[in-house]
Short mmCIF file of C-alpha atoms and ligand atoms in Angstrom, two decimals:
data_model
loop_
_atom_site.label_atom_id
_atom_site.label_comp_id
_atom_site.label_asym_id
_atom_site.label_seq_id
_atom_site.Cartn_x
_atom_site.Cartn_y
_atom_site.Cartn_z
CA UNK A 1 -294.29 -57.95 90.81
CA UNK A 2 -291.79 -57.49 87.94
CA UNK A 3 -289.29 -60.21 87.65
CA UNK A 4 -285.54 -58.81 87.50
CA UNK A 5 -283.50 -58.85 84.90
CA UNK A 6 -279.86 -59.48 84.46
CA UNK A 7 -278.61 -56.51 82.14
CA UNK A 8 -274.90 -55.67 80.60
CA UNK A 9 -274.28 -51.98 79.76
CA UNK A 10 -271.47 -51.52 77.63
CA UNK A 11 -269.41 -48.43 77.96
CA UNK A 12 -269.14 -46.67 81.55
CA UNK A 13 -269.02 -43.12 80.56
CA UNK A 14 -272.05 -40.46 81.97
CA UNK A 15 -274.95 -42.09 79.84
CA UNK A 16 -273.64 -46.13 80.96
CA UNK A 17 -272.68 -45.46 84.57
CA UNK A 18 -275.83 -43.28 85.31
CA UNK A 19 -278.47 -45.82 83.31
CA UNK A 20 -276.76 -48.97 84.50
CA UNK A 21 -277.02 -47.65 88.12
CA UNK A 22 -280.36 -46.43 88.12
CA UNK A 23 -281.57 -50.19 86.88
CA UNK A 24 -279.63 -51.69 89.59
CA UNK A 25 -281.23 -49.30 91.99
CA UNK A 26 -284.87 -50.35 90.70
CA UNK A 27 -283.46 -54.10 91.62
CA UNK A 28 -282.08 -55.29 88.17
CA UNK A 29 -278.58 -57.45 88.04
CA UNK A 30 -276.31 -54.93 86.46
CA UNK A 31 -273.18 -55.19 84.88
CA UNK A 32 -271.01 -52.43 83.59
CA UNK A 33 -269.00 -52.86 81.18
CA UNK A 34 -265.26 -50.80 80.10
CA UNK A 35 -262.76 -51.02 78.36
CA UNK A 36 -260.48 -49.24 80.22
CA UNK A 37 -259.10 -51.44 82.65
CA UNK A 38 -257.88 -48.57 85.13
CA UNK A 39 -261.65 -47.04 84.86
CA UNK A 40 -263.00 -50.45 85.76
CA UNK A 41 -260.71 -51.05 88.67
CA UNK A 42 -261.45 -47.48 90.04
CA UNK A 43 -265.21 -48.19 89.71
CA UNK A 44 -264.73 -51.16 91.50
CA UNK A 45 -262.70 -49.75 94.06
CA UNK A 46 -266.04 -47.25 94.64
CA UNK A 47 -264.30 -44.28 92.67
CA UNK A 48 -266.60 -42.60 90.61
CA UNK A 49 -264.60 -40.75 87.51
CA UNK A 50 -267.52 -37.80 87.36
CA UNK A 51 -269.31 -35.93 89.07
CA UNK A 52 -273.05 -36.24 89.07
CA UNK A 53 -275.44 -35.45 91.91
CA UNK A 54 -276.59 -38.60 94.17
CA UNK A 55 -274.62 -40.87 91.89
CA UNK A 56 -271.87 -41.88 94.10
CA UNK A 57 -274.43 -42.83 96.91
CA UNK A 58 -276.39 -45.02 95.21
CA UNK A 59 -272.66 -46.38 93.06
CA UNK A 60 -271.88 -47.65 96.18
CA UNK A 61 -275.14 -48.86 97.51
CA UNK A 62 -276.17 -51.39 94.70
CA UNK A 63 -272.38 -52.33 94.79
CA UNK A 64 -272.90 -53.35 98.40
CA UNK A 65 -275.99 -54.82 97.83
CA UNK A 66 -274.55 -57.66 94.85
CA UNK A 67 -276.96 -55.79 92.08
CA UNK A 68 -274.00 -53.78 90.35
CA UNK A 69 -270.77 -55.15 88.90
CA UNK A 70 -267.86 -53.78 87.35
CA UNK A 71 -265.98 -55.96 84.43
CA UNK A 72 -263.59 -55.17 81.06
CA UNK A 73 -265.03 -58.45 79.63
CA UNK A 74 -268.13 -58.23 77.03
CA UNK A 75 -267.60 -61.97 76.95
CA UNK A 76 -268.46 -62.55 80.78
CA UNK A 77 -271.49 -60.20 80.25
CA UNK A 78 -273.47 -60.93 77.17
CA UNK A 79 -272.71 -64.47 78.83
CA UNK A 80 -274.25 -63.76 81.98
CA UNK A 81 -277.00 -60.86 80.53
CA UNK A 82 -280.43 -61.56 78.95
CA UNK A 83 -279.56 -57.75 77.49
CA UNK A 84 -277.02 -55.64 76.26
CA UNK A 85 -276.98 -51.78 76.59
CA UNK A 86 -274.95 -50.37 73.80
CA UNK A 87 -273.71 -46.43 75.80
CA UNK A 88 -270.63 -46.12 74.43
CA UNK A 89 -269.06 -42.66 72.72
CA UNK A 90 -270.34 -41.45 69.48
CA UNK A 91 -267.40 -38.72 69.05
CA UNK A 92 -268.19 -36.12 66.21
CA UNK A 93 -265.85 -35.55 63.57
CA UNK A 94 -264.49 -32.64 61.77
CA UNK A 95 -267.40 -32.90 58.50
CA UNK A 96 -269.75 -32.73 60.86
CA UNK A 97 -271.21 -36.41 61.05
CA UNK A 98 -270.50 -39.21 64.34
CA UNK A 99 -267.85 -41.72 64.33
CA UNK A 100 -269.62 -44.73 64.81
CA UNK A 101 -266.33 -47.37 65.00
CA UNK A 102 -267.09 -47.50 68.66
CA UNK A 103 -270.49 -48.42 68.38
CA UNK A 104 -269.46 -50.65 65.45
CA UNK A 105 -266.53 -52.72 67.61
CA UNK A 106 -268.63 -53.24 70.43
CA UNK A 107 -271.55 -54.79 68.45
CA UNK A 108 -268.53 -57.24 66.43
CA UNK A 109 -267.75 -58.12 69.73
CA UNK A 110 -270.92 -58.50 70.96
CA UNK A 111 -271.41 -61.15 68.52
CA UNK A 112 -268.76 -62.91 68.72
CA UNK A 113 -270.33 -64.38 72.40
CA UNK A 114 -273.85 -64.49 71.33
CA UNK A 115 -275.03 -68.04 72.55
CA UNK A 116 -278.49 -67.99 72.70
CA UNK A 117 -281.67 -65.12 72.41
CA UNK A 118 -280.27 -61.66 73.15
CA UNK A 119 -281.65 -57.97 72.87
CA UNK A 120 -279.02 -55.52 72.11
CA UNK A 121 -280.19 -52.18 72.64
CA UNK A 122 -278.49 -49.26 71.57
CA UNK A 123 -278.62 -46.02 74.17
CA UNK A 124 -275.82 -43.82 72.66
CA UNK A 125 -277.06 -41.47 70.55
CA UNK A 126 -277.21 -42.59 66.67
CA UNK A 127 -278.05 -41.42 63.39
CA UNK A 128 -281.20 -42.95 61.73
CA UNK A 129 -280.47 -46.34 60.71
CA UNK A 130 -277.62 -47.17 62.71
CA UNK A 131 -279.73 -49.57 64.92
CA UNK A 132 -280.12 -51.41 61.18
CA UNK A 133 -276.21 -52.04 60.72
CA UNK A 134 -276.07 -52.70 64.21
CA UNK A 135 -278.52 -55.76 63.60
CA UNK A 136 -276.57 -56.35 60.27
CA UNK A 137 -273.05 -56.62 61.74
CA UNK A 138 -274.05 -58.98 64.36
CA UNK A 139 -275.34 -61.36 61.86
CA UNK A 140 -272.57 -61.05 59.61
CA UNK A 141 -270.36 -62.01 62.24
CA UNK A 142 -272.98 -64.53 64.26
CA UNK A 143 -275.00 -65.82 61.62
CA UNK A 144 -277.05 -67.98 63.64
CA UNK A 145 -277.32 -65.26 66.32
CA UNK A 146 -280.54 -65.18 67.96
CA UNK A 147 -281.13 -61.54 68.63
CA UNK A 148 -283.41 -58.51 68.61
CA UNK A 149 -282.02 -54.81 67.91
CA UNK A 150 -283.82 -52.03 70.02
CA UNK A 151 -283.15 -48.64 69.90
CA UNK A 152 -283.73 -46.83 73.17
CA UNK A 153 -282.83 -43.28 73.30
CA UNK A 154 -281.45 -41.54 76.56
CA UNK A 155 -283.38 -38.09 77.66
CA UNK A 156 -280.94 -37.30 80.75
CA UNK A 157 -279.38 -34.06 81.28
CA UNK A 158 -276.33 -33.83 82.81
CA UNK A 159 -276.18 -32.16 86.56
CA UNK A 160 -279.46 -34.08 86.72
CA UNK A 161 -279.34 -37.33 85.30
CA UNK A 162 -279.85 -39.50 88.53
CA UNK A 163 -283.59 -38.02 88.87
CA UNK A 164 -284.05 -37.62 85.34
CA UNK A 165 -283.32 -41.47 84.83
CA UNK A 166 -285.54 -41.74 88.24
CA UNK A 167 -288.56 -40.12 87.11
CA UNK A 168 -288.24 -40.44 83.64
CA UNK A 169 -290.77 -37.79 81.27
CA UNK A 170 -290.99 -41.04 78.94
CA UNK A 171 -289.35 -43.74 77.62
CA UNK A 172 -288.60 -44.54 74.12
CA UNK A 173 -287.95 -47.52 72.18
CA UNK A 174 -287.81 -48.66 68.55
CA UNK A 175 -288.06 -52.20 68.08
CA UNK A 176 -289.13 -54.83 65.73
CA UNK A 177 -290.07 -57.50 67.52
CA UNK A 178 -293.37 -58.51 70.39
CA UNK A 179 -290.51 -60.36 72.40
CA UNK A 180 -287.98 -57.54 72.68
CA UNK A 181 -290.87 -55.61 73.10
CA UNK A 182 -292.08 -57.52 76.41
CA UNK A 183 -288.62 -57.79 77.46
CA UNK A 184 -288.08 -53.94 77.50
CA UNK A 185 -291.59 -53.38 79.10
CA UNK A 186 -290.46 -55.62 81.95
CA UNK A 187 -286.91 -53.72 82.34
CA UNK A 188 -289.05 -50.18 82.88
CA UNK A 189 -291.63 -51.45 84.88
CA UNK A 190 -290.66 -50.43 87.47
CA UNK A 191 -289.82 -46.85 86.42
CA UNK A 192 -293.91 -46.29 86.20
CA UNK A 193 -293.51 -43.73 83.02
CA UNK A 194 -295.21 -43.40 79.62
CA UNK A 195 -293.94 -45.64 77.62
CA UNK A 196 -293.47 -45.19 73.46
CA UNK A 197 -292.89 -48.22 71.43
CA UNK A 198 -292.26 -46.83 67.67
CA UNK A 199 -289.95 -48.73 64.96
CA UNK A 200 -286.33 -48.43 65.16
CA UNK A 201 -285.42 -45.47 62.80
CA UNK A 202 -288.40 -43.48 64.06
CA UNK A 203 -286.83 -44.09 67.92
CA UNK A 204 -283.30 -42.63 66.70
CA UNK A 205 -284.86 -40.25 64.78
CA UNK A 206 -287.00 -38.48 67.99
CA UNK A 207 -283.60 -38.34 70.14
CA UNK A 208 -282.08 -36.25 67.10
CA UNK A 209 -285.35 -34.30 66.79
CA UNK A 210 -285.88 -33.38 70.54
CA UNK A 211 -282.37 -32.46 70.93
CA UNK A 212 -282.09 -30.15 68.31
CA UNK A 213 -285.61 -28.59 69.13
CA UNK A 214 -283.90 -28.07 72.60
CA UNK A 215 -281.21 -26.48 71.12
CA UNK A 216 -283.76 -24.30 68.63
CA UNK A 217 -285.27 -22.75 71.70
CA UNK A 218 -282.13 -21.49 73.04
CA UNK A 219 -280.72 -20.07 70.04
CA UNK A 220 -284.86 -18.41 68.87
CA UNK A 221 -284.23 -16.65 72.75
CA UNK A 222 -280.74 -15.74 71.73
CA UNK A 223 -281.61 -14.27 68.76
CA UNK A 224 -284.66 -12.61 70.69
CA UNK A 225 -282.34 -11.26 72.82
CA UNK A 226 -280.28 -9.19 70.09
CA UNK A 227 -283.37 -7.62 69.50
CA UNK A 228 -284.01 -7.03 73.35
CA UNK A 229 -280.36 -5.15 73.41
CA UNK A 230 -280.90 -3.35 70.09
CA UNK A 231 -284.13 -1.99 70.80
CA UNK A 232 -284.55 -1.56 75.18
CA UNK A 233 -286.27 -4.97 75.85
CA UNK A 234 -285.45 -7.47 78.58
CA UNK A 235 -285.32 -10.68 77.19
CA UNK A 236 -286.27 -12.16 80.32
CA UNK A 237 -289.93 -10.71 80.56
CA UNK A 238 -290.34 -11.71 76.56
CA UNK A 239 -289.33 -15.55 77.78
CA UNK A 240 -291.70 -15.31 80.72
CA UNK A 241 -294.44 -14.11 78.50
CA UNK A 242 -293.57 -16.87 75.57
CA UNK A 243 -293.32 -19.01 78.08
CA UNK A 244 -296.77 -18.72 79.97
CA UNK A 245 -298.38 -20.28 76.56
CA UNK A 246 -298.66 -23.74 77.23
CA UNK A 247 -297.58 -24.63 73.72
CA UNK A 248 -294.30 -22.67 74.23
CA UNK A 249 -293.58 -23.27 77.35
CA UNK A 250 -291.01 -21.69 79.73
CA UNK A 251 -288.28 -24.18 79.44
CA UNK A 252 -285.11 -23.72 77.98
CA UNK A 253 -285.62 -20.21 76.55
CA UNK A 254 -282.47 -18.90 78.74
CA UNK A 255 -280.91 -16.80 76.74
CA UNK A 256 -276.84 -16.40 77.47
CA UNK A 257 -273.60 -16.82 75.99
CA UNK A 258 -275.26 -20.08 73.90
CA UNK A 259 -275.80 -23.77 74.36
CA UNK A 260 -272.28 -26.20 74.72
CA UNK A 261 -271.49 -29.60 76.15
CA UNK A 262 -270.96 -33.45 74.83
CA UNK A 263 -274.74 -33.74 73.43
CA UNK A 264 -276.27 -30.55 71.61
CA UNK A 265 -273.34 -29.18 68.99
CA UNK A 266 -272.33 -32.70 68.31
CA UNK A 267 -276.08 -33.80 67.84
CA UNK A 268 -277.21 -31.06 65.66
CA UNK A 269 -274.10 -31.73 63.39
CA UNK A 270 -275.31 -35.11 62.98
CA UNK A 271 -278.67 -34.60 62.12
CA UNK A 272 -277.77 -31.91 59.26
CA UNK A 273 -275.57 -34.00 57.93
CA UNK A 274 -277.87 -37.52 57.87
CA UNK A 275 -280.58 -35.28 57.10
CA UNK A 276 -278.48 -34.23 53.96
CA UNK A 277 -277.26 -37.72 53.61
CA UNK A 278 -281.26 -38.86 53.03
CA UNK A 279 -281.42 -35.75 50.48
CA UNK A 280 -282.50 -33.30 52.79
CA UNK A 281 -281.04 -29.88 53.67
CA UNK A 282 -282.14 -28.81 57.09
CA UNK A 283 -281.07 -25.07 56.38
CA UNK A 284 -282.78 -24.48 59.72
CA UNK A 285 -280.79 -26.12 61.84
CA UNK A 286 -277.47 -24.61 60.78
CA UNK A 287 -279.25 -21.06 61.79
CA UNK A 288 -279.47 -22.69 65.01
CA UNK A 289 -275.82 -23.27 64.70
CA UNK A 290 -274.84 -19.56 63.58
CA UNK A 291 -276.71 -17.88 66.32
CA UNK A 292 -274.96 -20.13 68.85
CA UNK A 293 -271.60 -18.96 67.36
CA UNK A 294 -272.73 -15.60 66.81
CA UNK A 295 -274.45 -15.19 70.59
CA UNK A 296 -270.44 -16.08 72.03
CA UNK A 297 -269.07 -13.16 69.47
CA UNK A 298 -271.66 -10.68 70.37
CA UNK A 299 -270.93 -11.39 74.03
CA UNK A 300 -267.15 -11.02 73.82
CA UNK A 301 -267.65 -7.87 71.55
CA UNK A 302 -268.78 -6.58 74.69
CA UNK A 303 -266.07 -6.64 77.13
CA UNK A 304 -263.90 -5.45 74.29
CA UNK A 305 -265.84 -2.38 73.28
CA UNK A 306 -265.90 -1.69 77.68
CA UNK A 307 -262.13 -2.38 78.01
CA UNK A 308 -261.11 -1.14 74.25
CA UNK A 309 -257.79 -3.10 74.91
CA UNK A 310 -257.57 -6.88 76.43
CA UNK A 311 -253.50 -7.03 76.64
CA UNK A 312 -252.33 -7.45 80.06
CA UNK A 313 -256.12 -6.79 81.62
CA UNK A 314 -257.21 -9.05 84.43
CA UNK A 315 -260.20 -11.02 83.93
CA UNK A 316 -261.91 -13.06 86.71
CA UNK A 317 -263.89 -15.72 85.39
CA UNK A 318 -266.69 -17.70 87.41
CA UNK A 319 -267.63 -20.92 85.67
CA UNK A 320 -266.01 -23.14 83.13
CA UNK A 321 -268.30 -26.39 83.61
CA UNK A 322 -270.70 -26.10 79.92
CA UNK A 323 -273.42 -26.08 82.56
CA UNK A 324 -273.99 -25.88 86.53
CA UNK A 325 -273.74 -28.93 88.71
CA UNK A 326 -271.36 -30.81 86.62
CA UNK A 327 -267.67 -30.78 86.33
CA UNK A 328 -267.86 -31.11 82.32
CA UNK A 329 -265.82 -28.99 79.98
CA UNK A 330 -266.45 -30.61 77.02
CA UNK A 331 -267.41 -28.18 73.76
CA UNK A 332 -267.61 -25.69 77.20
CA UNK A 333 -268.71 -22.44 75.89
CA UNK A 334 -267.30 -20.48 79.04
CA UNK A 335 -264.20 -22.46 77.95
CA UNK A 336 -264.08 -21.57 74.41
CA UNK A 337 -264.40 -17.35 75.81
CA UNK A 338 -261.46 -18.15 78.15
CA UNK A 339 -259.53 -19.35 75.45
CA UNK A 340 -260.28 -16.28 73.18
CA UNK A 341 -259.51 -13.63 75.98
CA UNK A 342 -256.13 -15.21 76.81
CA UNK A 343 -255.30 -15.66 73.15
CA UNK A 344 -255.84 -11.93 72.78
CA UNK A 345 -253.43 -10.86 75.40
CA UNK A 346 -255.83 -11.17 78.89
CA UNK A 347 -254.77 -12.89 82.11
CA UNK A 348 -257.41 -14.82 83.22
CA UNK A 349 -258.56 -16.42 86.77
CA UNK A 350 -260.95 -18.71 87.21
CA UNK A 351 -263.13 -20.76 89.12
CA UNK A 352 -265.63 -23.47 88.81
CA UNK A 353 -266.90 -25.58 91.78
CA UNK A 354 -266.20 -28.83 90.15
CA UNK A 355 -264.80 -28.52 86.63
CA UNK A 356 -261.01 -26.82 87.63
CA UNK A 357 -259.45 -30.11 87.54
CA UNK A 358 -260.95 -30.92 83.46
CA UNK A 359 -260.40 -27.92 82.30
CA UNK A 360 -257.10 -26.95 82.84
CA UNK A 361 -255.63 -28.87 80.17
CA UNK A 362 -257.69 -27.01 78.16
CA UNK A 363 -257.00 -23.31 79.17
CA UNK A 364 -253.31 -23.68 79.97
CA UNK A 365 -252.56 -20.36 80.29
CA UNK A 366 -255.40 -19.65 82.96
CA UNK A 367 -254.95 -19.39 86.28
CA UNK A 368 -257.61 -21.24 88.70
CA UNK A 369 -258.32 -19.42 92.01
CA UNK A 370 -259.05 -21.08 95.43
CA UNK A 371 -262.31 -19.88 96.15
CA UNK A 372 -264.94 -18.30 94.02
CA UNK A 373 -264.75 -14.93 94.96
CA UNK A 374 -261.03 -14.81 94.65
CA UNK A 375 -261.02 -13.99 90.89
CA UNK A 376 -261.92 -10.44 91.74
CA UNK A 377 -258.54 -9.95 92.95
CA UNK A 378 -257.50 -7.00 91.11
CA UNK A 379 -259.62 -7.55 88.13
CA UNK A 380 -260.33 -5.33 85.23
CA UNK A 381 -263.46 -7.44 84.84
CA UNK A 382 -265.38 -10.01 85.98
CA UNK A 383 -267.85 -12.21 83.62
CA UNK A 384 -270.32 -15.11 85.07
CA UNK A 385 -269.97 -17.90 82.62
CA UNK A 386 -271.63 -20.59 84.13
CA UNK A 387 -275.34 -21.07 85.40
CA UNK A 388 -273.84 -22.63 88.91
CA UNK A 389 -276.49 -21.37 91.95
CA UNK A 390 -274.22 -21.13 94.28
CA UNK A 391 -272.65 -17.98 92.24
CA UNK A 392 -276.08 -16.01 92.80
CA UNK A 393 -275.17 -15.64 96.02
CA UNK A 394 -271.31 -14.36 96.15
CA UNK A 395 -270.62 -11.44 98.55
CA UNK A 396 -270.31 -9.29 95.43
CA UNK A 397 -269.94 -6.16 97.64
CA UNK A 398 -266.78 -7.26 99.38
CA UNK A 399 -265.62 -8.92 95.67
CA UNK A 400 -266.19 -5.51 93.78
CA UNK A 401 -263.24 -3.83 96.33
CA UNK A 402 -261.02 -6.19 95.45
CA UNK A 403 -261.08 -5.10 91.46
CA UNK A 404 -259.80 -2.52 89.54
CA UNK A 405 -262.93 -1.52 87.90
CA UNK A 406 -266.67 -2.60 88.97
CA UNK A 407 -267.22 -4.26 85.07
CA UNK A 408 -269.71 -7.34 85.72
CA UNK A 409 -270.47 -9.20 82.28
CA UNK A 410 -273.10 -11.90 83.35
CA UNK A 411 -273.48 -14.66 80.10
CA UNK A 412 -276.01 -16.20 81.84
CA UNK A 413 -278.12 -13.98 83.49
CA UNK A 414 -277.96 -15.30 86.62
CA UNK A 415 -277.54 -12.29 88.75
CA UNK A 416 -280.10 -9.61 89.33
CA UNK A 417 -279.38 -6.52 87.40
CA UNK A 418 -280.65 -3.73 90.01
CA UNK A 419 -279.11 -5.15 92.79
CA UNK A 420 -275.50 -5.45 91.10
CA UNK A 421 -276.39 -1.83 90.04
CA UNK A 422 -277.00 -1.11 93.70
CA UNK A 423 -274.03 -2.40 94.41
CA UNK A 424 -271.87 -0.32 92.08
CA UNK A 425 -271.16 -2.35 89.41
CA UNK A 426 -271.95 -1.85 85.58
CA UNK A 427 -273.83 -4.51 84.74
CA UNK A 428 -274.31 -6.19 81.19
CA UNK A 429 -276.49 -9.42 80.93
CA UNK A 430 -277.91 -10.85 77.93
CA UNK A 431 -280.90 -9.24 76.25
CA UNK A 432 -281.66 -6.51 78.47
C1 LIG B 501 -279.10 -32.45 76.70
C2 LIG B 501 -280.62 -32.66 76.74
O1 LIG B 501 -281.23 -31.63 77.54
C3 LIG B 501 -280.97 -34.03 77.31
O2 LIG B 501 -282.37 -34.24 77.25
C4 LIG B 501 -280.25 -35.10 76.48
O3 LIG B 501 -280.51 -36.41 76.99
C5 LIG B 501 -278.76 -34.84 76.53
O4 LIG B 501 -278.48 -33.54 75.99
C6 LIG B 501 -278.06 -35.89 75.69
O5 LIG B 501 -278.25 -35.91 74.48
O6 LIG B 501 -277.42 -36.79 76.25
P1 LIG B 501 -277.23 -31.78 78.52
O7 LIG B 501 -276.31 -31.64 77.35
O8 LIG B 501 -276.78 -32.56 79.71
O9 LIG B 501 -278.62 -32.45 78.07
O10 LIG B 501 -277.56 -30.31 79.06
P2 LIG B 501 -278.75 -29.24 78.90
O11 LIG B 501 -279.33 -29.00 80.23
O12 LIG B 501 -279.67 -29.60 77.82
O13 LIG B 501 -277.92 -27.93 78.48
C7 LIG B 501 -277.19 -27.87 77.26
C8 LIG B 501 -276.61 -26.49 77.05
O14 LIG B 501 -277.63 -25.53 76.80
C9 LIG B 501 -275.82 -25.95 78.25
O15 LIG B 501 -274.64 -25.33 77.78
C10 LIG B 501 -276.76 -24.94 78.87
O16 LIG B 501 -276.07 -23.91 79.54
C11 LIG B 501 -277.47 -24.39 77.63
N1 LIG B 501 -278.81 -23.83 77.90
C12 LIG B 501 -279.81 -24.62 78.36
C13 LIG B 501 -279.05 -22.50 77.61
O17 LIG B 501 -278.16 -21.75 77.16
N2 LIG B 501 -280.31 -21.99 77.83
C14 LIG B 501 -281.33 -22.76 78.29
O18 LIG B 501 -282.44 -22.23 78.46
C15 LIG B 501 -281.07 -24.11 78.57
#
């Protein structure tokens, strides 16, 4: 039977709230950690500030059972937690590399209430060799401070991250020490997954790596899929027959409008530039960045070679979320289209299940419709942005009377070509 652990995450965002429920949920003591007070009150008052699949649930039910707390004071948890989760933002910045400061203030402060033998693991994602100033900062401002620096990357996907925490593929950490070691062993016990104890650097290093290998896959399928469109392909039966190699594998060759959200630009960024920072130019990964642009361009050349002029044309959008099944926006590539079509003269409508409410400080000028298949209203167009399921089953038929003319863009493929064909539309997916 594994003995429970009392645990402090620090930072309450997607990675903190997800992780730090998920170990309460296994029957650790949890405590999450914020520094913004009205976030912390909320989450105590049972409000959860995203939307993620099961989350709320079990929010609520290790609340009610004692194992999860809620606090603004690192002091009250390092005090009260054998370890300390470091999930707080790693924001990019304009020359491409992270802004650590958060990361940086948290492990100051961290030391400042360091009493007696603590493991502060880092989860937010880091360049190589952060987990090294991490240690170095807490001893220059604790030098008696009796601690152990892990590194323990996060593998979650948003819209998922409840079962991926759950069922984990593995679990990573980088640490330096048999003690840490035992004590992280005995915090995933209970997870039953493959665990992978490496050294620190080499821990960072494989959440950088996997994520931009990720992101390689979707932009090789993207760039497939230029091909597919130049030369009477479908990129779809060249990804099915990549995929059925085990050593390729199906996943994440998608092709569509390219690869957004809080994690892969903002990752890939940051390992070029460490990468060149250690004297290495990873020329490869920027082509991964230039298709990703590129794929967005080619799709929005598109609609403007089918409707020759965008002023005053009607657009009805479905999807701004960077993904399906969470209300996101954040580096949103649907988001960054909207933005272009407005800017050259469209009005736009649009609707997302869950991410209306985040984006619309983003797309001011966009209107946001009431139900999904209201954005056909009179359209000139209408372009699928988002992979949300519950768009693959629309009552296109009634949807393409309401618009003006039957053009149905699809940047993610989701819909099935013959049948929107059958339907009377002129359909244009990606790759085929
Ligand atoms: C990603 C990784 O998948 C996680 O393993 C990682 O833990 C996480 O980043 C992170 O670093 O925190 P996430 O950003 O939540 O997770 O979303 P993904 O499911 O990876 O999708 C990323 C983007 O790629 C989305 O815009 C999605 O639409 C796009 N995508 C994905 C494609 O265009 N094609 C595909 O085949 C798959």
């Amino acid at each position: 039977m594994t003995a429970l652990m009392n645990l402090a995450i620090v930072g309450s965002g997607y990675v903190g709230l997800v992780t730090g429920t998920c170990f309460a949920e296994v029957g650790h003591h949890v405590i999450c950690v914020d520094n913004d007070l009205k976030k912390v009150k909320s989450l105590q008052a049972g409000h959860i500030p995203i939307y993620e699949p099961g989350l709320e649930e079990l929010v609520k039910k290790n609340v009610a059972e004692g194992r999860l707390s809620f606090t603004a004071s690192i002091g009250d948890a390092v005090a009260a937690s054998k370890v300390i989760f470091i999930a707080v933002p790693t924001p990019p910045q304009p020359d491409g590399s992270v802004d650590l400061s958060f990361v940086e203030g948290v492990a100051r402060e961290i030391a400042m209430h360091i009493k007696e033998y603590r493991v502060v693991v880092d989860k937010s994602t880091v360049p190589v060799k952060t987990g090294e100033k991490v240690a170095q900062t807490i001893k220059r401002y604790n030098p008696d401070a009796p601690i152990d620096v892990v590194s323990n990357p996060e593998f979650l996907r948003e819209g998922s991250a409840v079962d991926d925490l759950m069922k984990p593929d593995r679990i990573v950490f980088g640490v330096s020490s048999d003690k840490a070691t035992a004590v992280m062993r005995e915090i995933y016990e209970p997870f039953k997954a493959p665990i992978l104890v490496t050294d620190l650097n080499s821990a960072e290093l494989i959440k950088h790596a996997a994520n931009s290998f990720l992101a390689l896959k979707i932009s090789y399928i993207n760039a497939v899929a230029a091909i597919c469109e130049a030369s009477g392909a479908n990129v779809e039966r060249v990804a099915e027959g990549m995929g059925a190699d085990h050593r390729i594998g199906r996943a994440f060759l998608n092709a569509g409008i390219g690869y957004g959200g809080s994690c892969f630009p903002k990752d890939i960024s940051a390992f070029i530039r460490i990468s060149r920072e250690l004297g290495y130019e990873f020329t490869l990964l920027e082509e991964v960045e230039k298709i990703n642009f590129n794929q967005k361009e080619r799709f929005l050349k598109k609609i403007r070679e089918s409707l020759w002029v965008l002023r005053a044309k009607k657009i009805g959008v479905l999807g701004l979320a960077f993904k399906g099944n969470t209300d996101d926006v954040r580096s949103s590539v649907a988001i960054e289209v909207v933005k272009q079509l407005i800017s050259e003269g469209a009005e736009v409508t649009a609707y997302d299940p869950k991410g209306m409410e985040k984006a619309l400080p983003l797309v001011p000028g966009c209107k946001m419709a009431g139900k999904a298949e209201d954005v056909a209203d009179g359209a000139d167009a209408l372009l699928v942005l988002t992979e949300w399921s519950e768009f693959k089953t629309l009552p296109y038929a009634a949807m393409k009377k309401r618009m003006l003319s039957p053009l149905l863009f699809d940047g993610r493929n989701l819909l099935d070509p013959q049948e929107m064909r059958g339907l009377g539309f002129t359909y244009t997916g990606v790759g085929h």
